Short mmCIF file of C-alpha atoms in Angstrom, two decimals:
data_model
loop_
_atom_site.label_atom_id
_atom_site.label_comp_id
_atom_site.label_asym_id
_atom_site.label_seq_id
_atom_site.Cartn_x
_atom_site.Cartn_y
_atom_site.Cartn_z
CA UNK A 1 18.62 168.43 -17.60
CA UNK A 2 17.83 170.82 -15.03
CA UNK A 3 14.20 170.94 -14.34
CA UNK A 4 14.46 174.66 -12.71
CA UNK A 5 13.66 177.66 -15.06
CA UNK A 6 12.98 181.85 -14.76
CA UNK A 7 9.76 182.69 -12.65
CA UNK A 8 6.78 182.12 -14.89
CA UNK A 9 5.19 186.27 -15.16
CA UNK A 10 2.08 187.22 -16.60
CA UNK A 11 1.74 191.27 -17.54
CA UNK A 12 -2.20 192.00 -15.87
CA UNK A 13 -4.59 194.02 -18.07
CA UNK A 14 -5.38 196.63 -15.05
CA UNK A 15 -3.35 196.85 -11.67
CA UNK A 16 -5.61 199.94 -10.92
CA UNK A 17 -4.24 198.93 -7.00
CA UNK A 18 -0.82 199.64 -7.88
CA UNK A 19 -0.48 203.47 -6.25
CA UNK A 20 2.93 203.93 -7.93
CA UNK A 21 4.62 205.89 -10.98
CA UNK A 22 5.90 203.63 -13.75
CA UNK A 23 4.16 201.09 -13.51
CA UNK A 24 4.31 199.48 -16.87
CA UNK A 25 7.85 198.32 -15.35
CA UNK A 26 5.69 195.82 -12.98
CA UNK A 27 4.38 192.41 -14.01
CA UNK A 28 2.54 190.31 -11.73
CA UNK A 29 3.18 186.64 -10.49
CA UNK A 30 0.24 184.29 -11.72
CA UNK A 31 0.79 182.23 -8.23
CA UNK A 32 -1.04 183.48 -4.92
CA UNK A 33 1.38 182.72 -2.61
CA UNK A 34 0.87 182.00 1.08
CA UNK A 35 4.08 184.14 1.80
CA UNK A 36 5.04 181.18 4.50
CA UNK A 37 7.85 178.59 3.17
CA UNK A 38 6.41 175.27 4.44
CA UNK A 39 7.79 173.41 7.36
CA UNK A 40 8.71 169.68 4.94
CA UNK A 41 9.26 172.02 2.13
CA UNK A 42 12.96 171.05 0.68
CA UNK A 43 15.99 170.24 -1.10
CA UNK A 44 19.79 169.81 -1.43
CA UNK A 45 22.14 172.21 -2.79
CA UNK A 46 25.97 171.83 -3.20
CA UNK A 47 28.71 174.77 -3.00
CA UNK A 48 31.54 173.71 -4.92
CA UNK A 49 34.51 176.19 -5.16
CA UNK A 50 35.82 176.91 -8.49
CA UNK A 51 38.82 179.43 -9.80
CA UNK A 52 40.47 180.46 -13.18
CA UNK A 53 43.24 178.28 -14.11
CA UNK A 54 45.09 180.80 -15.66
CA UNK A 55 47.71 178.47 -17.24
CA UNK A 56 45.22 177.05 -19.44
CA UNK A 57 43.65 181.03 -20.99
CA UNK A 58 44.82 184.33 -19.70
CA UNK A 59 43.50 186.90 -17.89
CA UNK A 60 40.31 187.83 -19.77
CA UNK A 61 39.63 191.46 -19.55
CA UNK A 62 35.79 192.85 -20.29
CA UNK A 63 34.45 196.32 -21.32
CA UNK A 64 31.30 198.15 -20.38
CA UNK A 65 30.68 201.79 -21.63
CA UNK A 66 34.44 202.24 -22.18
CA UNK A 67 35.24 200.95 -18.32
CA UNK A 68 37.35 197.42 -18.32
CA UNK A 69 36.36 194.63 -15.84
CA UNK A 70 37.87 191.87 -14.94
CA UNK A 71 35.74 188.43 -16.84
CA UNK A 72 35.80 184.96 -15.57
CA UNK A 73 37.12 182.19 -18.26
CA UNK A 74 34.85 181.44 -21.00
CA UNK A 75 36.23 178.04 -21.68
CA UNK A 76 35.34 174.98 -19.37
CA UNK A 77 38.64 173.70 -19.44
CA UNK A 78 39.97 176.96 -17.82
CA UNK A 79 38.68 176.00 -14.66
CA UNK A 80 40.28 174.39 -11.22
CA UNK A 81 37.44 172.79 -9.53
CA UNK A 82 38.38 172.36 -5.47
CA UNK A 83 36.29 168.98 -4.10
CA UNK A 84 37.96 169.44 -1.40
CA UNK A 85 36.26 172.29 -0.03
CA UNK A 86 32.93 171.26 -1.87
CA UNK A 87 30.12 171.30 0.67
CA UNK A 88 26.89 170.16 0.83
CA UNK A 89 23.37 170.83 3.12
CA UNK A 90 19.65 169.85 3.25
CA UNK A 91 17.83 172.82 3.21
CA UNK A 92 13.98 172.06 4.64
CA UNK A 93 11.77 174.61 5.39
CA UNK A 94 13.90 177.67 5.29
CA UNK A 95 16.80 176.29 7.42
CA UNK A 96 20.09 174.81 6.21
CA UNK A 97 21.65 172.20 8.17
CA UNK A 98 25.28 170.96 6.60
CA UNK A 99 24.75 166.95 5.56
CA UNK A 100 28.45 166.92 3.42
CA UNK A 101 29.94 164.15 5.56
CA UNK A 102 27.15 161.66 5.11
CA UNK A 103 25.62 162.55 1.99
CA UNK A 104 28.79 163.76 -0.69
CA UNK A 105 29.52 160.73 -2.23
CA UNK A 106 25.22 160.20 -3.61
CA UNK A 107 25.78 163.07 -5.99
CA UNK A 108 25.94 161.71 -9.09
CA UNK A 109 22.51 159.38 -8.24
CA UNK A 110 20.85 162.57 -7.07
CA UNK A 111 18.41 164.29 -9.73
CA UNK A 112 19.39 168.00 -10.34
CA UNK A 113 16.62 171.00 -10.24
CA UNK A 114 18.83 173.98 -11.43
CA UNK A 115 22.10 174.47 -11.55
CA UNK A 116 24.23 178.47 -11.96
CA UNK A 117 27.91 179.27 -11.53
CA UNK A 118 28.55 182.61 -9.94
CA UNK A 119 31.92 184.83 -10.11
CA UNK A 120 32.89 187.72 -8.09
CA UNK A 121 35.94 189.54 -8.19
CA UNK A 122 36.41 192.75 -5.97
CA UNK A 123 36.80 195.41 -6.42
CA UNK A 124 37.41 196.05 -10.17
CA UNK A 125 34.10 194.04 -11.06
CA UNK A 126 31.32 195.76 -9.05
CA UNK A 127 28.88 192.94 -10.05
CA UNK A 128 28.35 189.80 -9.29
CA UNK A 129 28.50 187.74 -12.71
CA UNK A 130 26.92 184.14 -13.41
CA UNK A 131 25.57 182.02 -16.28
CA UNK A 132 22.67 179.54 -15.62
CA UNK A 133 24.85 176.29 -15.99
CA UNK A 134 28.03 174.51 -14.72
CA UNK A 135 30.62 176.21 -16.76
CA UNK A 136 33.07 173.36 -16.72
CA UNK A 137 30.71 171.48 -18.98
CA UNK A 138 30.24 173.74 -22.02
CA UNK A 139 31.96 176.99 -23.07
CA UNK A 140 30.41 179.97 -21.69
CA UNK A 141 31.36 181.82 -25.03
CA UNK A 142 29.27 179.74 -27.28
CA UNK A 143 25.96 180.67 -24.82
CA UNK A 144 23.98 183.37 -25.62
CA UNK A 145 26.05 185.77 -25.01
CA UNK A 146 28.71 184.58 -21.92
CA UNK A 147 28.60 186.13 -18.66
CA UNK A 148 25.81 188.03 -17.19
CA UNK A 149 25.42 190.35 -14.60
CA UNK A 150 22.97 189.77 -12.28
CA UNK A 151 19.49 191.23 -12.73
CA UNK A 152 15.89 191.58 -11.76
CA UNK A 153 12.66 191.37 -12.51
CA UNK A 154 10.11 193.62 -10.85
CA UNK A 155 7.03 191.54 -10.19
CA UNK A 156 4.07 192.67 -8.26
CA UNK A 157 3.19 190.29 -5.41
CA UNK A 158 -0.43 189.50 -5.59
CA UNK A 159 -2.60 189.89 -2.69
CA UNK A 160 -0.82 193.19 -1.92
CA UNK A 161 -1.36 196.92 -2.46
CA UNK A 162 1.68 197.52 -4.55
CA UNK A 163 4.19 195.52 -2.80
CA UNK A 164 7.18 194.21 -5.46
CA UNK A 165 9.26 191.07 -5.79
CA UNK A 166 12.61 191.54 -7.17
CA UNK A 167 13.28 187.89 -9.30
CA UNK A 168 16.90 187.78 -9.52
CA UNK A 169 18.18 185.82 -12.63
CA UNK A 170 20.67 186.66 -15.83
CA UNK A 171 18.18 187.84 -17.69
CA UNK A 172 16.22 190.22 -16.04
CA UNK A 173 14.67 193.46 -17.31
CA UNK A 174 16.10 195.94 -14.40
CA UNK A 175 19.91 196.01 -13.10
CA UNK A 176 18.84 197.06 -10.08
CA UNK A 177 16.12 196.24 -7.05
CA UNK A 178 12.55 196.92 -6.99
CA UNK A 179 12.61 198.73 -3.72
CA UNK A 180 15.03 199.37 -1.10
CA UNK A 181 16.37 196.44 0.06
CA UNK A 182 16.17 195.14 3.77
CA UNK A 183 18.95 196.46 5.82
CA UNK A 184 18.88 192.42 6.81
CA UNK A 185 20.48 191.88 3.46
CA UNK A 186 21.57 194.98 1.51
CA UNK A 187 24.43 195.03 0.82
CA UNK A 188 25.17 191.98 3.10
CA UNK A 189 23.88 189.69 0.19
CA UNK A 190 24.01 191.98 -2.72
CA UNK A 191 26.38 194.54 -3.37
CA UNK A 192 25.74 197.97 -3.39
CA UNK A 193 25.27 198.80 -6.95
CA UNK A 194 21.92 196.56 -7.26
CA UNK A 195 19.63 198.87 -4.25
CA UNK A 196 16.89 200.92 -5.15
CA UNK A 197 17.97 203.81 -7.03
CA UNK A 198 15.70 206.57 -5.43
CA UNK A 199 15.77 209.06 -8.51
CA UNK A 200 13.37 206.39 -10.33
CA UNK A 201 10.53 207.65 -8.65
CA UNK A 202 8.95 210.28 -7.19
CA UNK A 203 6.85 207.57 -4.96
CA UNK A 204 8.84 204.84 -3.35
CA UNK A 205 7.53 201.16 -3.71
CA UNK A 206 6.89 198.87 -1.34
CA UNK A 207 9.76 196.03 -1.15
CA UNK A 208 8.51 192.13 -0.88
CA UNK A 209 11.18 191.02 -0.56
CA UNK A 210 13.51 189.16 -3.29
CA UNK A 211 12.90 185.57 -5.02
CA UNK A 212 14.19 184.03 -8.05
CA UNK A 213 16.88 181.09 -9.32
CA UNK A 214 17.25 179.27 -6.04
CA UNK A 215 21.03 178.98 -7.32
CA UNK A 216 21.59 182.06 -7.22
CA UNK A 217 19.64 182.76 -3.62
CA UNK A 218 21.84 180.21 -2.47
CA UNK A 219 24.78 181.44 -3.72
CA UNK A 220 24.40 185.27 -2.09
CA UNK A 221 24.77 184.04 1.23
CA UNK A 222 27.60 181.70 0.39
CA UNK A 223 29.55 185.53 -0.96
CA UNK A 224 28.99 186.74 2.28
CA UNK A 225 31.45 185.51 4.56
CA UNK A 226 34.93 183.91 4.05
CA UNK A 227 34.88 180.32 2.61
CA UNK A 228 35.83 178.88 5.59
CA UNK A 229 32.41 180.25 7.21
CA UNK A 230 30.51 178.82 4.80
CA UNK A 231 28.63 176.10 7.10
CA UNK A 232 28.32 178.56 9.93
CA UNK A 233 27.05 181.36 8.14
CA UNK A 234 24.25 179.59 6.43
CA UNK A 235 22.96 177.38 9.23
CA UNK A 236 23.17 180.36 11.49
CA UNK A 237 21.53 183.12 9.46
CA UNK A 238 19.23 181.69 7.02
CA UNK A 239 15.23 181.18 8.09
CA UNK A 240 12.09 180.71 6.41
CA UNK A 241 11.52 183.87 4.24
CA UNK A 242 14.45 185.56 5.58
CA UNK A 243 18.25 186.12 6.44
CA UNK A 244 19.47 187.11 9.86
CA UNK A 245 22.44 189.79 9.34
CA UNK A 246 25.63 188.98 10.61
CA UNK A 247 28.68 191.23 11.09
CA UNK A 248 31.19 189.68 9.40
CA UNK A 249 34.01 191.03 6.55
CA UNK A 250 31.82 189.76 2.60
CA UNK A 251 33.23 187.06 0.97
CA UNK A 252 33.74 189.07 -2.21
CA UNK A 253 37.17 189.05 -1.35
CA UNK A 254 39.65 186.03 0.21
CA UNK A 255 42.42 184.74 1.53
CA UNK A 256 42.58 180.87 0.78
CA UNK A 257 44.92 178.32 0.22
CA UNK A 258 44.69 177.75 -3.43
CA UNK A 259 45.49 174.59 -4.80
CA UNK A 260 47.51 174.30 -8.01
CA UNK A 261 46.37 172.44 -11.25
CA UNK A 262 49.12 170.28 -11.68
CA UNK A 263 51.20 170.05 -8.27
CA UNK A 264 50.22 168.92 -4.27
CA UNK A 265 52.14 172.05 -3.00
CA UNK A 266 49.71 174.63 -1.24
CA UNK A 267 50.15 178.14 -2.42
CA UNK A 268 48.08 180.92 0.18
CA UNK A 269 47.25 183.77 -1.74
CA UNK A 270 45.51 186.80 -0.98
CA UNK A 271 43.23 186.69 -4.24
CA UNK A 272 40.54 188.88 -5.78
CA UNK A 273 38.21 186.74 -7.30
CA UNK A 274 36.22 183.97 -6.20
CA UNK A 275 34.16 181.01 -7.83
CA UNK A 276 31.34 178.42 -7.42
CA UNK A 277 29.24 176.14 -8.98
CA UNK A 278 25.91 176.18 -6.66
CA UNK A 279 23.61 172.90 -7.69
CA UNK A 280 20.44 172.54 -6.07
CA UNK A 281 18.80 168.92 -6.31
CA UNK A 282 15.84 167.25 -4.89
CA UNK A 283 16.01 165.44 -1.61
CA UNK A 284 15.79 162.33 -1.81
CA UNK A 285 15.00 161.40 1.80
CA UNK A 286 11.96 164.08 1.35
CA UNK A 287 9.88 162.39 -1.63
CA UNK A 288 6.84 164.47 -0.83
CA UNK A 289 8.27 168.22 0.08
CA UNK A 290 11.16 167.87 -2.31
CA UNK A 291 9.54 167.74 -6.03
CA UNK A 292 10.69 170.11 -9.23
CA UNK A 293 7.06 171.73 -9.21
CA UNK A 294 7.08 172.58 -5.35
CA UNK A 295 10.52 173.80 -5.94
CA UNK A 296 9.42 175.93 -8.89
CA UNK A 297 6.64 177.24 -6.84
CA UNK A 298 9.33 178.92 -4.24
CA UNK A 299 11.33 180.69 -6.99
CA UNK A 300 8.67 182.19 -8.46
CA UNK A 301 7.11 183.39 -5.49
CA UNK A 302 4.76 180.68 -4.53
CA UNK A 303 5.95 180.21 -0.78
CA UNK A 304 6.52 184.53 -0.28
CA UNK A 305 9.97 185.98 -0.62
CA UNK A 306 12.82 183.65 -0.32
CA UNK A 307 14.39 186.78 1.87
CA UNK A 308 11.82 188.93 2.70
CA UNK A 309 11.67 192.70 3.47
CA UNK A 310 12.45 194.39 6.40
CA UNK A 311 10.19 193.49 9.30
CA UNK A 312 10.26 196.90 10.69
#
């Protein structure tokens, strides 16, 4: 079972510091972080591709306030799962370096932290939609609900005068950020529709920075380019407590060459949506910086953000 789980938040009695309107929306992180990710602090996550098999349930079709959206399947046999593509890095202290041609085949002996499988599907579904769980191993429509949109929770980074985390999870309190987001990163990561809505507040807050399910940070940056970018983009771009922008076309929408359920025959398609199961897992060449309590620690805000604000 995955040992990973929602950032750990404990509502203070007084935050008499915070110098902001509404701030009953604010919790505050029981951890005082030392807002540096740690040089031997690790792990390994895996990017595996995954699209609709459309042969085995139709199109789904979702609804929100009378506007339809396209939904991912909510059956785990409605899946086509691409190995071939299926990559996987070490991740130690903030930098990714891809380890897929040495290290691939020790999945199934490697012990599994968290584990979230993201959809995106431009540009009829303007959010990004996940569920906390490998959805070809149990129907999303028998769990709590199916998909989820991505969300936040707004969570007060000690040590700070008013500075806010925004948690991203499934189950988050807010649909949108804390505070403006870094132009590193919105809307590179994120799309638009999740920024700081200004009209909240007459006072603007202070950003930290976001944190969160380290699936899901993962998975942002894999969104961001075209699959076939994948390794670049991440070894290139991501550093401890931050992501270096890059000026390439988002990943929320692709050209691949799809592979069919049933036949060898390559099929390139110029497709909307776009899968992946992201699994993080402890390292197990890094016994000491690569433990489920350490790793806990980062999402909720332990180590600072996981991509922090603007440095400007």
């Amino acid at each position: 079972m995955p040992r990973g789980g929602p950032a750990s938040q404990v509502r203070p009695t007084v935050i008499d510091f915070l110098l902001m309107t509404n701030c009953e929306e604010f919790s505050s992180s029981a951890i005082v972080p030392s807002h540096h990710i740690p040089k031997d602090l690790g792990c390994l996550v895996l990017f595996e591709p995954l699209a609709p098999n459309y042969e085995k349930q139709p199109i789904r079709v979702g609804t929100d306030g009378g506007n339809k959206f396209w939904a991912p399947p909510n059956r785990k046999n409605a899946y086509i799962r691409d190995r071939f593509r299926a990559r996987l890095f070490r991740w130690e202290g903030g930098r990714m370096s891809d380890i897929t041609a040495t290290d691939l085949g020790k999945k199934q002996s490697l012990s599994l932290h968290s584990v979230a499988t993201i959809f995106t599907q431009w540009q009829d579904t303007t959010h990004l939609l996940a569920v906390t769980f490998d959805a070809e191993t149990k129907d999303v429509a028998e769990e709590n609900g199916g998909w989820k949109v991505l969300s936040f929770d707004h969570i007060l980074q000690p040590g700070t005068q008013g500075r806010v985390y925004s948690s991203v999870g499934v189950a988050g309190a807010q649909q949108q950020l804390a505070a403006p987001g870094s132009p590193a990163w919105m809307p590179q990561l994120l799309p638009e529709i999740y920024d700081y809505d200004a009209r909240q507040s007459t006072v603007q807050p202070i950003s930290a920075g976001l944190i969160g399910s380290l699936p899901l940070l993962f998975a942002l940056p894999a969104f961001s380019a075209q699959p076939d970018l994948l390794s670049s983009i991440l070894v290139r771009h991501m550093r401890p407590n931050e992501w270096l922008h890059h000026n390439r076309d988002h990943g929320r929408r692709f050209s691949l060459i799809r592979f069919a359920a049933e036949i060898a025959d390559r099929v390139s398609q110029d497709i909307k949506e776009r899968g992946m199961v992201v699994s993080v897992y402890l390292d197990p060449a890094n016994t000491t910086g690569s433990t489920a309590a350490l790793l806990d620690k980062l999402q909720n805000g332990g180590f600072g953000a996981f991509y922090g604000p603007s440095k400007a």
